[in-house]
């Protein structure tokens, strides 16, 4: 929500990490709340930063003044603002083409990811159990109550095509799963 204008270069040292205070100074304390802290062990590229900003905007119901490319978190789209993650490319030096986040969905290997293109997804926080029996094909007994939605756009919010992707679902925590019993249901006409 707010950004400090202070710009310091982090140093490698054995001192503890202080959140909300600068080591070795007085009177420079945070006067506010911290909702989340994300620490990375490497510098993020521009594509990763855009994806993370959209994840945080979705999670905390904030609007971004620029690069607000994940629109499935909007109330009109159904608030698919849980465990948002994505792949994208700003240019050949700034690319994220394999992502999972903290959810069970992993997307990688886009065949047509061009400059300034992103595919970002999130879900509606439905139950991760096959309890939904309406709106399923006749050959399907039930589907996950949880539904994912995807934005496939550029930073101008124009629809793009990132090509074919590989998508994995990590079902390890869901008990015994027989792969031949599973079907991927895709709502191509957006009717639920």
Coordinates of N, CA and C in Angstrom, one line a residue, residues 31-170:
X31 N 6.0 2.3 11.6 CA 4.8 2.7 12.3 C 3.6 2.2 11.4
X32 N 3.3 0.9 11.5 CA 2.3 0.3 10.6 C 2.2 -1.1 10.8
X33 N 1.5 -1.8 9.9 CA 1.3 -3.2 10.0 C 1.9 -3.9 8.8
X34 N 2.4 -5.1 9.1 CA 3.0 -5.9 8.0 C 2.1 -7.1 7.8
X35 N 1.5 -7.3 6.6 CA 0.6 -8.4 6.3 C 1.4 -9.6 5.9
X36 N 2.5 -9.5 5.2 CA 3.2 -10.6 4.6 C 4.7 -10.2 4.3
X37 N 5.6 -11.1 4.6 CA 7.0 -10.8 4.2 C 7.4 -12.0 3.3
X38 N 8.0 -11.6 2.2 CA 8.5 -12.6 1.2 C 10.0 -12.3 1.1
X39 N 10.8 -13.4 1.3 CA 12.2 -13.2 1.2 C 12.7 -14.2 0.1
X40 N 13.5 -13.8 -0.8 CA 14.0 -14.6 -1.9 C 15.5 -14.8 -1.7
X41 N 16.1 -15.9 -2.2 CA 17.5 -16.1 -2.1 C 18.2 -15.7 -3.4
X42 N 17.5 -15.0 -4.3 CA 18.1 -14.5 -5.5 C 17.3 -13.3 -5.9
X43 N 17.9 -12.5 -6.7 CA 17.2 -11.3 -7.3 C 16.1 -11.7 -8.2
X44 N 15.0 -11.1 -8.1 CA 13.8 -11.4 -9.0 C 14.0 -10.7 -10.4
X45 N 13.6 -11.3 -11.4 CA 13.6 -10.6 -12.7 C 12.3 -9.8 -12.9
X46 N 12.1 -9.1 -14.0 CA 11.0 -8.2 -14.1 C 9.7 -9.0 -14.3
X47 N 9.7 -10.2 -15.0 CA 8.5 -11.0 -15.1 C 8.1 -11.5 -13.8
X48 N 9.0 -12.0 -13.0 CA 8.7 -12.5 -11.6 C 8.1 -11.4 -10.8
X49 N 8.6 -10.2 -10.8 CA 8.1 -9.1 -10.0 C 6.6 -8.8 -10.4
X50 N 6.3 -8.8 -11.7 CA 4.9 -8.6 -12.2 C 4.0 -9.7 -11.6
X51 N 4.4 -10.9 -11.7 CA 3.6 -12.0 -11.2 C 3.3 -11.9 -9.7
X52 N 4.4 -11.6 -9.0 CA 4.3 -11.4 -7.5 C 3.4 -10.3 -7.2
X53 N 3.5 -9.2 -7.9 CA 2.6 -8.0 -7.6 C 1.2 -8.4 -7.8
X54 N 0.9 -9.1 -8.9 CA -0.5 -9.5 -9.1 C -1.0 -10.5 -8.1
X55 N -0.1 -11.4 -7.6 CA -0.5 -12.4 -6.6 C -0.8 -11.6 -5.3
X56 N 0.0 -10.6 -4.9 CA -0.3 -9.9 -3.7 C -1.6 -9.0 -3.8
X57 N -1.8 -8.4 -5.0 CA -3.0 -7.6 -5.2 C -4.2 -8.5 -5.1
X58 N -4.2 -9.7 -5.7 CA -5.3 -10.6 -5.6 C -5.5 -11.0 -4.1
X59 N -4.5 -11.4 -3.4 CA -4.6 -12.0 -2.1 C -5.1 -10.9 -1.1
X60 N -4.7 -9.7 -1.3 CA -5.1 -8.6 -0.3 C -6.1 -7.7 -0.9
X61 N -6.8 -8.0 -2.0 CA -7.8 -7.2 -2.6 C -7.4 -5.8 -2.8
X62 N -6.3 -5.6 -3.5 CA -5.8 -4.3 -3.8 C -5.8 -4.2 -5.3
X63 N -5.9 -2.9 -5.8 CA -5.8 -2.6 -7.2 C -4.4 -2.1 -7.5
X64 N -3.8 -2.6 -8.6 CA -2.5 -2.1 -9.0 C -2.8 -0.9 -10.0
X65 N -2.0 0.1 -9.9 CA -2.1 1.3 -10.8 C -1.6 0.9 -12.2
X66 N -0.6 0.0 -12.2 CA 0.0 -0.5 -13.5 C 0.1 -2.0 -13.4
X67 N 0.3 -2.6 -14.5 CA 0.5 -4.1 -14.7 C -0.5 -4.9 -13.9
X68 N -1.7 -4.5 -13.8 CA -2.8 -5.3 -13.1 C -3.4 -6.2 -14.1
X69 N -2.7 -7.4 -14.4 CA -3.0 -8.2 -15.5 C -3.8 -9.5 -15.0
X70 N -3.9 -9.8 -13.8 CA -4.7 -10.9 -13.3 C -6.1 -10.4 -12.9
X71 N -7.0 -10.6 -13.8 CA -8.4 -10.0 -13.6 C -9.4 -11.0 -13.1
X72 N -9.0 -12.2 -12.8 CA -9.9 -13.3 -12.3 C -10.1 -13.1 -10.8
X73 N -9.4 -12.2 -10.2 CA -9.7 -11.9 -8.7 C -10.7 -10.8 -8.5
X74 N -11.2 -10.2 -9.6 CA -12.3 -9.2 -9.5 C -13.6 -9.9 -9.1
X75 N -14.4 -9.1 -8.4 CA -15.7 -9.7 -8.0 C -16.6 -10.1 -9.2
X76 N -16.5 -9.4 -10.3 CA -17.3 -9.7 -11.4 C -16.9 -11.0 -12.1
X77 N -15.6 -11.4 -11.8 CA -15.1 -12.7 -12.4 C -15.2 -13.8 -11.4
X78 N -15.7 -13.5 -10.2 CA -15.9 -14.6 -9.2 C -14.9 -14.7 -8.1
X79 N -13.9 -13.8 -8.0 CA -13.0 -13.8 -6.9 C -12.1 -15.0 -6.8
X80 N -11.4 -15.3 -7.9 CA -10.5 -16.5 -7.9 C -9.1 -16.0 -7.5
X81 N -9.1 -15.6 -6.2 CA -7.9 -14.9 -5.7 C -7.1 -15.6 -4.7
X82 N -7.2 -17.0 -4.7 CA -6.5 -17.8 -3.8 C -5.3 -18.5 -4.5
X83 N -4.2 -18.6 -3.9 CA -3.0 -19.2 -4.4 C -2.6 -18.9 -5.8
X84 N -2.7 -17.6 -6.1 CA -2.4 -17.1 -7.4 C -0.9 -17.3 -7.7
X85 N -0.6 -17.8 -8.9 CA 0.7 -18.0 -9.4 C 0.7 -17.8 -11.0
X86 N 1.8 -17.8 -11.6 CA 1.8 -17.6 -13.0 C 3.2 -17.7 -13.7
X87 N 3.1 -17.7 -15.0 CA 4.3 -17.7 -15.9 C 4.2 -16.5 -16.7
X88 N 5.3 -16.0 -17.2 CA 5.3 -14.8 -18.0 C 6.7 -14.5 -18.6
X89 N 6.6 -13.5 -19.5 CA 7.9 -13.1 -20.1 C 7.8 -11.6 -20.4
X90 N 8.8 -10.8 -20.0 CA 8.9 -9.4 -20.4 C 9.7 -9.4 -21.6
X91 N 10.9 -10.0 -21.6 CA 11.8 -10.2 -22.8 C 12.6 -11.4 -22.5
X92 N 13.6 -11.7 -23.4 CA 14.4 -12.9 -23.3 C 15.2 -13.0 -22.0
X93 N 15.5 -11.8 -21.4 CA 16.2 -11.8 -20.1 C 15.4 -11.9 -18.9
X94 N 14.1 -11.7 -19.0 CA 13.1 -11.6 -17.9 C 12.0 -12.5 -18.2
X95 N 12.2 -13.8 -17.8 CA 11.2 -14.8 -18.1 C 11.0 -15.7 -16.9
X96 N 9.7 -16.2 -16.7 CA 9.4 -17.2 -15.7 C 8.5 -18.1 -16.4
X97 N 9.0 -19.3 -16.8 CA 8.3 -20.2 -17.6 C 8.0 -21.6 -16.9
X98 N 8.1 -21.6 -15.5 CA 7.8 -22.8 -14.7 C 7.4 -22.3 -13.4
X99 N 6.1 -22.5 -13.0 CA 5.6 -21.9 -11.7 C 4.6 -22.8 -11.1
X100 N 4.7 -22.9 -9.7 CA 3.7 -23.6 -9.0 C 3.1 -22.8 -7.8
X101 N 3.8 -22.0 -7.2 CA 3.3 -21.3 -6.0 C 3.1 -22.3 -4.9
X102 N 2.2 -22.0 -4.0 CA 1.9 -22.9 -2.9 C 0.8 -23.8 -3.1
X103 N 0.1 -23.7 -4.3 CA -1.0 -24.6 -4.6 C -0.6 -25.9 -5.2
X104 N -1.6 -26.7 -5.7 CA -1.3 -28.0 -6.3 C -1.1 -27.9 -7.8
X105 N -1.3 -26.7 -8.4 CA -1.2 -26.6 -9.9 C 0.2 -26.1 -10.2
X106 N 0.8 -26.8 -11.2 CA 2.1 -26.3 -11.7 C 2.0 -26.2 -13.2
X107 N 2.4 -25.1 -13.8 CA 2.4 -24.8 -15.2 C 3.8 -24.6 -15.7
X108 N 4.1 -25.2 -16.8 CA 5.5 -25.0 -17.3 C 5.5 -25.3 -18.8
X109 N 6.7 -25.0 -19.4 CA 6.9 -25.3 -20.8 C 6.0 -24.7 -21.8
X110 N 5.7 -23.4 -21.8 CA 4.8 -22.8 -22.8 C 5.5 -22.8 -24.1
X111 N 4.8 -23.1 -25.2 CA 5.4 -23.2 -26.5 C 5.4 -21.9 -27.3
X112 N 4.6 -20.9 -26.8 CA 4.5 -19.7 -27.6 C 4.5 -18.5 -26.7
X113 N 5.2 -18.5 -25.6 CA 5.3 -17.4 -24.7 C 6.2 -16.3 -25.3
X114 N 5.5 -15.2 -25.7 CA 6.3 -14.1 -26.3 C 6.5 -13.0 -25.3
X115 N 7.2 -12.0 -25.8 CA 7.5 -10.8 -25.0 C 6.2 -10.2 -24.5
X116 N 6.2 -9.8 -23.2 CA 5.0 -9.1 -22.6 C 3.8 -9.9 -22.6
X117 N 4.0 -11.3 -22.4 CA 2.8 -12.2 -22.3 C 2.9 -12.9 -21.0
X118 N 1.7 -13.1 -20.4 CA 1.6 -13.8 -19.1 C 0.4 -14.7 -19.0
X119 N 0.5 -15.8 -18.3 CA -0.6 -16.7 -18.0 C -0.6 -16.8 -16.4
X120 N -1.6 -16.3 -15.8 CA -1.7 -16.3 -14.3 C -3.0 -16.9 -13.9
X121 N -2.9 -17.7 -12.9 CA -4.1 -18.5 -12.4 C -4.3 -18.4 -10.9
X122 N -5.5 -18.6 -10.5 CA -5.9 -18.7 -9.1 C -7.2 -19.5 -8.9
X123 N -7.6 -19.8 -7.7 CA -8.8 -20.6 -7.5 C -9.7 -19.9 -6.6
X124 N -10.9 -20.5 -6.5 CA -12.0 -19.9 -5.7 C -12.1 -20.4 -4.2
X125 N -11.1 -21.1 -3.8 CA -11.0 -21.7 -2.4 C -12.1 -22.7 -2.1
X126 N -12.6 -23.3 -3.2 CA -13.5 -24.5 -3.0 C -12.8 -25.7 -2.4
X127 N -13.5 -26.6 -1.9 CA -13.0 -27.8 -1.3 C -12.2 -28.6 -2.4
X128 N -11.1 -29.2 -2.0 CA -10.3 -30.1 -2.9 C -10.8 -31.5 -2.7
X129 N -12.1 -31.7 -3.0 CA -12.7 -33.0 -3.0 C -13.7 -33.1 -4.1
X130 N -13.9 -34.2 -4.7 CA -14.8 -34.4 -5.8 C -16.2 -34.5 -5.2
X131 N -16.8 -33.4 -4.8 CA -18.1 -33.4 -4.2 C -19.2 -32.7 -5.1
X132 N -18.8 -32.0 -6.2 CA -19.7 -31.3 -7.0 C -20.2 -32.2 -8.1
X133 N -21.5 -32.4 -8.1 CA -22.1 -33.3 -9.1 C -22.9 -32.6 -10.2
X134 N -23.1 -31.3 -10.1 CA -23.8 -30.6 -11.1 C -22.8 -30.0 -12.1
X135 N -23.2 -29.7 -13.3 CA -22.3 -29.1 -14.3 C -21.1 -30.0 -14.6
X136 N -21.4 -31.3 -14.8 CA -20.3 -32.3 -15.2 C -20.8 -33.1 -16.4
X137 N -19.9 -33.5 -17.3 CA -20.3 -34.4 -18.4 C -21.0 -35.7 -17.9
X138 N -21.8 -36.3 -18.7 CA -22.5 -37.5 -18.3 C -21.5 -38.7 -17.8
X139 N -20.3 -38.7 -18.4 CA -19.4 -39.8 -18.0 C -18.6 -39.5 -16.7
X140 N -18.8 -38.3 -16.1 CA -18.1 -37.9 -14.9 C -19.1 -38.0 -13.7
X141 N -18.6 -38.7 -12.6 CA -19.5 -38.8 -11.4 C -19.5 -37.5 -10.6
X142 N -18.4 -36.9 -10.4 CA -18.3 -35.7 -9.6 C -17.0 -35.0 -10.0
X143 N -16.9 -33.7 -9.7 CA -15.7 -32.9 -9.9 C -15.3 -32.2 -8.6
X144 N -14.0 -31.7 -8.6 CA -13.6 -30.9 -7.5 C -14.5 -29.7 -7.3
X145 N -14.8 -29.4 -6.0 CA -15.6 -28.2 -5.8 C -14.7 -27.0 -6.1
X146 N -13.4 -27.1 -5.9 CA -12.5 -26.0 -6.2 C -12.3 -25.8 -7.7
X147 N -12.4 -24.5 -8.2 CA -12.3 -24.2 -9.6 C -11.2 -23.2 -9.8
X148 N -10.4 -23.4 -10.8 CA -9.3 -22.4 -11.1 C -9.7 -21.6 -12.4
X149 N -9.3 -20.4 -12.4 CA -9.5 -19.5 -13.6 C -8.1 -18.9 -14.0
X150 N -8.0 -18.6 -15.2 CA -6.8 -18.2 -15.8 C -6.9 -16.8 -16.5
X151 N -5.9 -15.9 -16.4 CA -5.8 -14.8 -17.2 C -4.6 -15.0 -18.2
X152 N -4.9 -14.9 -19.5 CA -3.8 -15.1 -20.5 C -3.8 -13.8 -21.3
X153 N -3.0 -12.8 -20.8 CA -3.0 -11.5 -21.4 C -1.6 -10.9 -21.4
X154 N -1.4 -9.7 -22.0 CA -0.2 -9.0 -21.9 C -0.4 -7.9 -20.9
X155 N 0.6 -7.0 -20.7 CA 0.5 -6.0 -19.7 C -0.5 -4.9 -20.1
X156 N -1.0 -4.9 -21.3 CA -2.1 -4.0 -21.7 C -3.4 -4.6 -21.5
X157 N -3.5 -5.8 -20.9 CA -4.7 -6.6 -20.7 C -5.4 -7.0 -22.0
X158 N -4.6 -7.2 -23.1 CA -5.1 -7.7 -24.3 C -4.8 -9.2 -24.3
X159 N -5.9 -10.0 -24.8 CA -5.7 -11.4 -24.8 C -4.6 -11.8 -25.7
X160 N -3.8 -12.9 -25.2 CA -2.7 -13.4 -26.0 C -2.8 -14.9 -25.9
X161 N -1.9 -15.6 -26.7 CA -1.9 -17.1 -26.6 C -0.5 -17.5 -26.4
X162 N -0.2 -18.0 -25.2 CA 1.1 -18.4 -24.8 C 1.5 -19.8 -25.4
X163 N 0.6 -20.4 -26.2 CA 0.8 -21.7 -26.8 C 0.4 -22.8 -25.9
X164 N 0.8 -24.0 -26.2 CA 0.6 -25.2 -25.4 C 1.4 -25.1 -24.1
X165 N 0.9 -25.7 -23.1 CA 1.6 -25.7 -21.8 C 1.5 -27.1 -21.2
X166 N 2.4 -27.4 -20.3 CA 2.3 -28.6 -19.5 C 1.7 -28.2 -18.2
X167 N 0.7 -29.0 -17.7 CA 0.1 -28.6 -16.4 C 0.1 -29.9 -15.6
X168 N 0.5 -29.7 -14.3 CA 0.6 -30.8 -13.4 C -0.3 -30.5 -12.2
X169 N -0.9 -31.5 -11.6 CA -1.6 -31.3 -10.4 C -1.0 -32.3 -9.3
X170 N -0.5 -31.7 -8.2 CA 0.1 -32.5 -7.2 C -1.0 -33.0 -6.3

